[in-house]
Every structure is written in C-alpha cells, then in structure tokens.
Short mmCIF file of C-alpha atoms in Angstrom, two decimals:
data_model
loop_
_atom_site.label_atom_id
_atom_site.label_comp_id
_atom_site.label_asym_id
_atom_site.label_seq_id
_atom_site.Cartn_x
_atom_site.Cartn_y
_atom_site.Cartn_z
CA MET A 23 0.00 0.00 0.00
CA SER A 24 1.46 3.38 -1.01
CA SER A 25 2.79 5.38 1.92
CA LEU A 26 1.64 8.59 0.22
CA PHE A 27 -1.90 7.22 -0.14
CA LEU A 28 -1.95 6.19 3.52
CA PHE A 29 -0.71 9.65 4.48
CA PHE A 30 -3.61 11.33 2.68
CA CYS A 31 -6.08 8.85 4.21
CA ALA A 32 -4.67 9.54 7.68
CA LEU A 33 -4.77 13.31 7.13
CA SER A 34 -8.39 13.08 5.95
CA LEU A 35 -9.34 11.06 9.04
CA LEU A 36 -7.66 13.58 11.33
CA MET A 37 -9.25 16.63 9.70
CA THR A 38 -12.70 15.02 9.59
CA THR A 39 -12.52 14.04 13.25
CA LEU A 40 -11.48 17.52 14.33
CA ALA A 41 -14.22 19.10 12.18
CA ILE A 42 -16.85 16.85 13.79
CA VAL A 43 -15.75 17.55 17.35
CA ILE A 44 -15.39 21.30 16.82
CA GLY A 45 -18.65 21.52 14.88
CA PHE A 46 -20.61 19.64 17.53
CA TRP A 47 -19.37 21.61 20.53
CA GLN A 48 -19.59 24.99 18.76
CA TYR A 49 -23.06 24.42 17.31
CA ARG A 50 -25.54 27.03 18.45
CA PRO A 51 -28.71 27.90 16.52
CA THR A 52 -29.01 31.51 15.45
CA SER A 53 -31.47 33.20 17.78
CA LYS A 54 -34.02 35.62 16.38
CA ALA A 55 -33.53 37.70 19.54
CA LEU A 56 -37.00 39.16 19.04
CA GLY A 57 -38.48 38.13 22.34
CA SER A 58 -40.74 35.17 22.95
CA SER A 59 -43.32 34.53 20.22
CA ILE A 60 -46.48 32.51 20.76
CA PHE A 61 -47.44 29.91 18.14
CA THR A 62 -50.07 27.24 17.69
CA TYR A 63 -49.01 23.59 17.39
CA THR A 64 -50.20 20.23 16.15
CA ILE A 65 -48.47 17.01 17.19
CA LEU A 66 -48.65 14.32 14.49
CA ILE A 67 -48.10 10.64 15.26
CA PRO A 68 -48.25 8.45 12.12
CA THR A 69 -48.53 4.77 13.00
CA ARG A 70 -49.20 1.32 11.62
CA ASN A 71 -50.10 -1.62 13.88
CA PRO A 72 -49.17 0.20 17.10
CA ASP A 73 -48.82 -1.47 20.48
CA LYS A 74 -49.55 -0.21 23.99
CA ASN A 75 -46.66 2.26 23.76
CA LEU A 76 -48.84 4.55 21.60
CA ALA A 77 -51.46 4.89 24.34
CA ALA A 78 -48.73 5.60 26.90
CA LEU A 79 -47.15 8.19 24.58
CA VAL A 80 -50.44 10.05 24.05
CA GLU A 81 -51.09 9.97 27.80
CA THR A 82 -47.62 11.40 28.50
CA ILE A 83 -48.11 14.18 25.95
CA ASN A 84 -51.46 15.11 27.50
CA SER A 85 -49.81 15.22 30.94
CA GLN A 86 -47.13 17.56 29.63
CA LEU A 87 -49.83 19.74 28.04
CA LEU A 88 -51.40 20.24 31.47
CA GLN A 89 -48.03 21.31 32.87
CA ILE A 90 -47.42 23.98 30.26
CA GLN A 91 -51.10 24.97 29.99
CA ARG A 92 -51.27 25.09 26.21
CA GLN A 93 -53.99 24.10 23.78
CA ILE A 94 -52.17 21.81 21.37
CA SER A 95 -53.84 19.34 19.02
CA ILE A 96 -52.72 15.71 18.92
CA ILE A 97 -53.49 13.83 15.72
CA VAL A 98 -52.81 10.12 15.37
CA ILE A 99 -52.81 8.95 11.75
CA ASN A 100 -53.62 5.29 11.22
CA ASP A 101 -51.71 3.96 8.20
CA HIS A 102 -53.66 0.80 7.30
CA SER A 103 -53.27 -0.90 10.67
CA SER A 104 -54.43 -4.51 10.62
CA ASN A 105 -54.14 -5.36 14.32
CA ASP A 106 -56.84 -4.91 16.94
CA PHE A 107 -55.49 -1.74 18.56
CA ASP A 108 -58.30 0.38 20.02
CA PHE A 109 -57.77 3.80 18.46
CA GLY A 110 -61.02 5.02 20.01
CA SER A 111 -59.49 4.84 23.48
CA LEU A 112 -56.86 7.48 22.67
CA LYS A 113 -57.24 11.01 23.99
CA ALA A 114 -56.38 12.36 20.55
CA SER A 115 -57.94 12.92 17.15
CA VAL A 116 -57.57 9.90 14.87
CA LEU A 117 -57.43 10.02 11.08
CA ASN A 118 -57.55 6.87 8.97
CA LEU A 119 -55.35 7.21 5.91
CA SER A 120 -57.47 4.65 4.06
CA ASP A 121 -60.55 6.86 4.47
CA GLU A 122 -58.87 9.93 2.99
CA ASP A 123 -57.54 8.56 -0.30
CA THR A 124 -58.42 5.10 -1.58
CA ARG A 125 -55.38 5.17 -3.91
CA ILE A 126 -53.06 4.95 -0.90
CA ASP A 127 -52.46 1.27 -0.14
CA SER A 128 -50.79 -0.76 2.58
CA PHE A 129 -47.98 -2.13 0.41
CA LYS A 130 -45.56 0.66 1.31
CA ASN A 131 -44.62 2.93 4.15
CA ASN A 132 -47.05 5.85 3.89
CA LYS A 133 -45.48 8.08 6.50
CA LYS A 134 -44.98 10.97 4.07
CA GLU A 135 -48.62 10.66 3.02
CA SER A 136 -49.65 10.60 6.70
CA ILE A 137 -47.67 13.74 7.54
CA ASN A 138 -49.03 15.51 4.48
CA LEU A 139 -52.58 14.61 5.52
CA GLY A 140 -51.93 15.97 9.02
CA VAL A 141 -50.57 19.22 7.58
CA GLN A 142 -53.63 19.61 5.36
CA LYS A 143 -56.02 18.96 8.27
CA SER A 144 -54.17 21.31 10.61
CA SER A 145 -54.17 25.09 10.69
CA SER A 146 -51.41 25.37 13.30
CA ASP A 147 -48.24 27.42 12.85
CA TYR A 148 -45.97 24.46 13.64
CA ILE A 149 -46.19 20.73 13.14
CA ILE A 150 -44.34 18.44 15.56
CA CYS A 151 -43.84 14.82 14.45
CA LEU A 152 -43.24 11.77 16.63
CA ASP A 153 -43.05 8.04 15.98
CA SER A 154 -45.55 5.93 17.88
CA ASP A 155 -42.88 3.68 19.43
CA VAL A 156 -40.89 6.40 21.20
CA THR A 157 -40.84 7.49 24.81
CA ILE A 158 -40.38 11.15 25.69
CA PRO A 159 -38.71 12.73 28.74
CA SER A 160 -40.63 14.90 31.16
CA LYS A 161 -39.44 18.19 29.63
CA TRP A 162 -39.74 17.17 25.96
CA LEU A 163 -42.72 19.33 25.01
CA GLU A 164 -41.71 22.31 27.11
CA ARG A 165 -38.16 22.29 25.73
CA THR A 166 -39.30 21.83 22.12
CA ILE A 167 -41.78 24.72 22.28
CA GLU A 168 -39.24 26.89 24.06
CA GLU A 169 -36.74 26.33 21.24
CA ILE A 170 -39.30 27.07 18.53
CA GLU A 171 -40.55 30.26 20.15
CA LYS A 172 -37.03 31.49 20.86
CA ASN A 173 -35.51 30.82 17.43
CA GLU A 174 -38.50 30.41 15.06
CA PRO A 175 -36.89 27.71 12.88
CA LYS A 176 -38.38 26.63 9.60
CA PHE A 177 -37.27 23.08 10.43
CA LEU A 178 -36.17 21.74 13.82
CA ALA A 179 -34.42 18.37 14.07
CA GLY A 180 -34.71 16.73 17.47
CA LEU A 181 -32.50 14.07 19.04
CA HIS A 182 -33.35 10.39 18.90
CA ARG A 183 -31.51 7.85 21.03
CA PHE A 184 -31.76 4.11 21.43
CA ASP A 185 -32.43 2.73 24.89
CA THR A 186 -29.19 1.57 26.42
CA ARG A 187 -29.21 -2.21 26.56
CA ALA A 188 -27.11 -4.56 28.69
CA SER A 189 -25.93 -6.56 25.67
CA PHE A 190 -22.71 -5.73 23.84
CA MET A 191 -24.61 -5.19 20.58
CA GLY A 192 -27.13 -2.94 22.31
CA GLN A 193 -24.42 -0.74 23.75
CA CYS A 194 -22.63 -0.56 20.39
CA ILE A 195 -25.87 0.45 18.64
CA THR A 196 -26.38 3.20 21.21
CA ILE A 197 -22.85 4.51 20.66
CA GLU A 198 -23.27 4.42 16.88
CA GLN A 199 -26.59 6.28 16.98
CA ASP A 200 -25.15 8.95 19.26
CA LEU A 201 -22.10 9.37 17.02
CA LEU A 202 -24.30 9.69 13.92
CA THR A 203 -26.47 12.33 15.60
CA ALA A 204 -23.46 14.28 16.88
CA THR A 205 -21.93 14.16 13.39
CA SER A 206 -25.21 15.44 11.90
CA ILE A 207 -25.20 18.38 14.32
CA ALA A 208 -21.56 19.08 13.44
CA THR A 209 -22.16 19.03 9.69
CA LEU A 210 -25.10 21.43 10.10
CA HIS A 211 -22.73 23.76 11.95
CA TRP A 212 -20.59 23.72 8.80
CA ASN A 213 -23.73 24.30 6.64
CA ILE A 214 -23.81 20.77 5.24
CA PRO A 215 -27.06 19.17 6.44
CA THR A 216 -26.81 15.38 6.38
CA MET A 217 -29.10 13.39 8.67
CA CYS A 218 -32.03 13.85 11.01
CA ASN A 219 -34.62 11.49 12.47
CA GLY A 220 -38.35 11.60 11.78
CA ALA A 221 -39.05 10.11 15.19
CA ASN A 222 -38.57 13.62 16.59
CA MET A 223 -38.80 16.64 14.31
CA ALA A 224 -40.81 19.83 13.85
CA PHE A 225 -41.36 22.27 11.03
CA GLU A 226 -43.23 25.44 10.24
CA ARG A 227 -46.42 24.57 8.37
CA LYS A 228 -45.98 27.57 6.06
CA ALA A 229 -42.44 26.43 5.14
CA PHE A 230 -43.72 22.93 4.38
CA LEU A 231 -46.25 24.36 1.94
CA GLU A 232 -43.71 26.76 0.41
CA VAL A 233 -41.32 23.93 -0.51
CA ASP A 234 -44.25 21.91 -1.89
CA GLY A 235 -44.11 19.37 0.94
CA TYR A 236 -43.30 15.88 -0.30
CA ASN A 237 -44.59 16.49 -3.81
CA GLY A 238 -42.54 14.41 -6.24
CA LEU A 239 -41.12 12.27 -3.43
CA TYR A 240 -43.95 9.83 -2.74
CA ALA A 241 -42.51 7.08 -4.93
CA ILE A 242 -39.49 6.92 -2.62
CA THR A 243 -39.94 4.52 0.28
CA GLY A 244 -39.33 6.41 3.52
CA GLY A 245 -37.35 9.64 3.69
CA ASP A 246 -40.06 11.64 5.43
CA ASP A 247 -37.36 13.20 7.62
CA MET A 248 -34.20 13.81 5.58
CA LEU A 249 -35.93 14.63 2.30
CA LEU A 250 -37.96 17.37 4.00
CA TYR A 251 -34.92 18.48 6.06
CA HIS A 252 -32.86 18.99 2.90
CA ARG A 253 -35.71 20.56 0.94
CA ILE A 254 -36.40 23.21 3.59
CA PHE A 255 -32.65 23.82 4.09
CA MET A 256 -32.21 24.61 0.40
CA LYS A 257 -34.80 27.39 0.72
CA TYR A 258 -33.98 28.53 4.27
CA PRO A 259 -30.32 27.60 4.99
CA LYS A 260 -30.08 29.86 8.04
CA GLU A 261 -33.37 28.78 9.58
CA VAL A 262 -32.89 25.02 9.88
CA HIS A 263 -31.77 24.04 13.36
CA TYR A 264 -30.94 21.08 15.56
CA LEU A 265 -32.38 20.97 19.07
CA LYS A 266 -29.21 19.91 20.88
CA SER A 267 -30.85 19.08 24.19
CA LEU A 268 -31.14 15.73 25.95
CA ASP A 269 -34.22 17.12 27.73
CA ALA A 270 -35.97 16.97 24.34
CA ALA A 271 -34.44 13.69 23.12
CA VAL A 272 -36.86 10.85 22.41
CA SER A 273 -35.84 7.21 22.75
CA SER A 274 -36.91 3.87 21.33
CA ARG A 275 -35.90 0.24 21.59
CA SER A 276 -32.81 -0.75 19.61
CA PRO A 277 -32.87 -3.66 17.11
CA ASP A 278 -32.67 -7.06 18.78
CA THR A 279 -30.61 -8.93 16.18
CA PHE A 280 -27.78 -8.10 13.78
CA LEU A 281 -29.99 -8.89 10.77
CA GLU A 282 -32.68 -6.56 12.08
CA LEU A 283 -30.00 -3.88 12.52
CA LEU A 284 -28.73 -4.38 8.96
CA ASN A 285 -32.26 -4.15 7.55
CA GLN A 286 -32.94 -0.97 9.50
CA ARG A 287 -29.69 0.70 8.46
CA ALA A 288 -30.11 -0.45 4.85
CA ARG A 289 -33.56 1.20 4.77
CA TRP A 290 -32.04 4.41 6.09
CA MET A 291 -29.14 4.36 3.64
CA GLY A 292 -31.09 2.97 0.67
CA LYS A 293 -32.39 6.44 -0.20
CA SER A 294 -28.82 7.66 -0.82
CA PHE A 295 -29.38 7.47 -4.57
CA GLN A 296 -32.51 9.63 -4.36
CA TYR A 297 -31.68 12.65 -2.19
CA GLU A 298 -32.15 16.06 -3.78
CA VAL A 299 -28.93 17.44 -2.28
CA PRO A 300 -25.73 16.33 -4.03
CA TRP A 301 -23.43 15.62 -1.10
CA ILE A 302 -25.05 12.65 0.70
CA LEU A 303 -24.07 9.90 -1.76
CA PRO A 304 -20.41 11.02 -2.03
CA ILE A 305 -20.13 11.13 1.77
CA LEU A 306 -21.44 7.57 2.08
CA MET A 307 -19.13 6.40 -0.69
CA ILE A 308 -16.13 7.92 1.10
CA ILE A 309 -17.15 6.18 4.35
CA SER A 310 -17.48 2.86 2.52
CA LEU A 311 -14.11 3.31 0.79
CA ALA A 312 -12.50 4.12 4.14
CA ALA A 313 -13.93 0.89 5.52
CA ILE A 314 -12.51 -1.05 2.55
CA GLN A 315 -9.13 0.61 3.14
CA LEU A 316 -9.17 -0.41 6.80
CA TYR A 317 -10.17 -3.96 5.86
CA MET A 318 -7.31 -4.19 3.37
CA SER A 319 -4.91 -2.80 5.94
CA ALA A 320 -6.08 -5.34 8.51
CA THR A 321 -5.16 -8.22 6.19
CA GLN A 322 -1.62 -6.86 5.83
CA ILE A 323 -0.82 -5.64 9.33
CA SER A 324 1.68 -8.42 9.97
CA ILE A 325 3.87 -7.37 7.06
CA HIS A 326 3.27 -3.64 6.65
CA GLU A 327 4.13 -1.40 9.57
CA SER A 328 2.47 1.58 7.86
CA ASP A 329 -0.86 -0.27 7.82
CA LEU A 330 -0.58 -0.90 11.54
CA SER A 331 0.08 2.80 12.11
CA TYR A 332 -2.99 3.69 10.03
CA TRP A 333 -5.15 1.33 12.08
CA ALA A 334 -3.75 2.78 15.30
CA LEU A 335 -4.59 6.30 14.12
CA TYR A 336 -8.12 5.25 13.12
CA ALA A 337 -8.71 3.53 16.49
CA GLY A 338 -7.30 6.47 18.42
CA LEU A 339 -9.43 9.01 16.57
CA LEU A 340 -12.65 7.00 16.95
CA LEU A 341 -11.95 6.51 20.66
CA PHE A 342 -11.31 10.25 20.87
CA LEU A 343 -14.72 10.89 19.25
CA ILE A 344 -16.51 8.54 21.64
CA GLY A 345 -14.70 9.99 24.64
CA SER A 346 -15.45 13.55 23.56
CA PHE A 347 -19.16 12.90 23.11
CA SER A 348 -19.38 10.86 26.32
CA ARG A 349 -19.11 14.21 28.08
CA TYR A 350 -22.50 14.99 26.54
CA TYR A 351 -24.30 11.64 26.17
CA PRO A 352 -25.06 9.74 29.39
CA TYR A 353 -23.84 6.29 28.42
CA GLN A 354 -21.57 4.04 30.44
CA ARG A 355 -17.82 4.58 30.15
CA ASN A 356 -16.95 0.97 29.39
CA GLY A 357 -13.47 0.68 27.85
CA ILE A 358 -14.02 -2.91 26.67
CA VAL A 359 -17.23 -1.96 24.81
CA TRP A 360 -15.60 1.12 23.32
CA LEU A 361 -12.58 -0.85 22.08
CA GLY A 362 -14.80 -3.64 20.73
CA PHE A 363 -16.91 -1.07 18.89
CA VAL A 364 -13.80 0.55 17.36
CA LEU A 365 -12.42 -2.77 16.11
CA ILE A 366 -15.71 -4.05 14.70
CA TYR A 367 -17.09 -0.84 13.19
CA PRO A 368 -15.20 -0.70 9.85
CA PHE A 369 -16.15 -4.31 9.07
CA TYR A 370 -19.74 -3.55 10.02
CA ILE A 371 -19.75 -0.55 7.63
CA LEU A 372 -18.33 -2.72 4.85
CA VAL A 373 -20.97 -5.43 5.40
CA LEU A 374 -23.69 -2.78 5.56
CA ALA A 375 -22.56 -1.16 2.29
CA ILE A 376 -22.57 -4.53 0.50
CA PHE A 377 -25.95 -5.47 2.02
CA MET A 378 -27.46 -2.09 1.10
CA CYS A 379 -26.31 -2.35 -2.53
CA TRP A 380 -27.60 -5.92 -2.77
CA ARG A 381 -31.00 -4.90 -1.39
CA TYR A 382 -31.21 -1.85 -3.63
CA PHE A 383 -30.39 -3.57 -6.89
CA THR A 384 -32.33 -6.79 -6.22
CA THR A 385 -35.51 -4.81 -5.51
CA LEU A 386 -35.01 -2.36 -8.38
CA PRO A 387 -37.27 -4.19 -10.90
CA SER A 388 -40.18 -4.25 -8.46
CA ARG A 389 -40.18 -0.48 -7.95
CA VAL A 390 -42.96 1.28 -9.75
CA ASP A 391 -43.47 5.05 -9.55
CA ARG A 392 -46.77 6.00 -8.14
#
C-alpha cells in the first residue's frame, strides 16, 4: 500500500474528526432575539399496527400539556393498521389514511402521506412529528416549544436515542446512533445538512407548503425526515436548526438482532441514490471506501508497519470521538465496549454497504413510480 496514499487517508481522518468535534461543541442555533413569540401547534403521530406504547405516549403528551397549559392538538394517523389496537381509546384525534384517499395502499410505508394529511387537516403554525414507538422525557414538550418560540426555525431536528441495553450489541448500537447524531449536528454547523430522524422533528407549516411538501417524493420509500430536512434547508439555509438538548431527546428500543439492525440501516441508507442534495451519496461512498481501506490494511498488518500505524490512528481518533461525546451523552464509560466497537465498526460498515447495494439492486425491478 502506497505510503503517500496512507498519508492522505490519515490526514483526511484527522481533519474530519477535528471538524466533527469542533462543529458539535460549537453548534448554536441563530437566535431571532425578538423576544418570545407565541405559536399554535399540532403534534402528528403516524402509525401502523401500534402497540400499547402509543397509548402511553399520548397519555404522557397530555400530561405535559397540562403542565405547560397550552392548547395543542394531537393527531394520530392510522396507516392501514391490521391489528386490533383500540384507536377510540386514545385522547387524541384519529385520522384513517385509508378513508382519505383510496389510492393509498398498505404495500408501502405511507409516513410521508400521513404527515401531508396531518398538515392539510391542521391550521397550526408548527407541526411536531413523533413516531408511535418512542418514549419522551418529562421536559420534551416544554423544551421543544421553548426552542421554537425562541428561534423560530423553519425546520427543527430533534434528538433520537436508542435505549441503552445490557448486551454488547445494544451498547454498540447506542454509541453508533449517538455518534451519527453528533456528526449530523456538526455538519449542520458547517452548513452541510446530512441526517435527522423523523421520530422527533418539527417544522413550520408555512415552510412545508412553500417547498411543496413531499410532492414528487412519494414514490421513494421512507425519507419523510431527511428529504424534508434537505428541501427546507435549500430554501432557508439559516433557519434550519438542531435541538441539541437531551431534555428533548426521544428514545426507542434498539434492534434485537444483527440482521434486524442491517435491515434498518439499509432502509435508512437505501435512499442515498434519491436525495435532492448532491453531497449525501459522495459522503457515504467515502465512508465505505475508508472501511474497505481499513479492511485491506487489517489483512496486511503483519507485514506492513504503515498499515498498523494507520489502524492505530483510526482507532485512536474513533476513541477520541466517543470519549469527547461521552461528556454529553449519558452512556456508560466501558473501555471494553468502546474498544470492541472501534475494532468491529469498519467491518460492520463494509458489510452494511454490500448489504445495502444488494437490497437496492435486487428490488429495483419491483419499484414502480406512483
């Protein structure tokens, strides 16, 4: 392996790591500094085949509404549920997607259609979106509204975390999710929006309508979060914010098996060929190429000292990232888990990239634009 090539790879790793850490810790949304505005809100919860967590979530939201003494609408949108969940028991308005448009079927994820329906039925200034499987902390609603009324964002990306699990895989998934979120906050600081999570996001209804909502995007499976995030950013680059607050972070259960994890991540990454912004696919390609480089280096460590040095730099920088963000995220400082994560991660990325491409191209013939 060329020493010059390894030098450029190492320099890129170092600069990227520093940019992420600096961007994350320096990120502050631009305040309007106009005093506290008062807005109206609608909370949308699209769902399909929910379990008892949905009822608990609606109950928790209603409790938080009493604490802040606001009149906020809660709309649950039923996307072709086939289980026996009792939607009538919810203390919320319920819309059935199948009643609104008979052309919308149950063969795909209709979350974009659900959010669009909620926007059309609402007259509120802001729309707040949650997934039905999340749990919210006691200050979630208060902190979210406080951020909106202080900074008046056109789009507000909230934090999503996985519940910390006792298993090694569960802890690794938690670390990965936190690193991805921190990186997304850092890239927004440098005016390069990358990722957000639809399990916890808000947007101005007027901005949604101005960018034509999800029009032209319905044939894409998923993407209700990042596609809208990017679309609003392109029109309002200074008014798209991250809510960097653990008080407003929602959480959900992490995948139970490695295959379930791969399928989830492949769904997230599978839209890389369809984003309207040009930088997402190149970023993912660079990450995949870096994983291939690390894999190739690992097979030659015994005979190439430069490859060993490259691996040591990679491991040190990733441990530095985890350690830096552990000052913010409340996860356990377990050196064995951290080291295991660092050693496994490049091979996981490589497997994920191969799995994602296989899924994308093997399902390509079955995709029909709606």
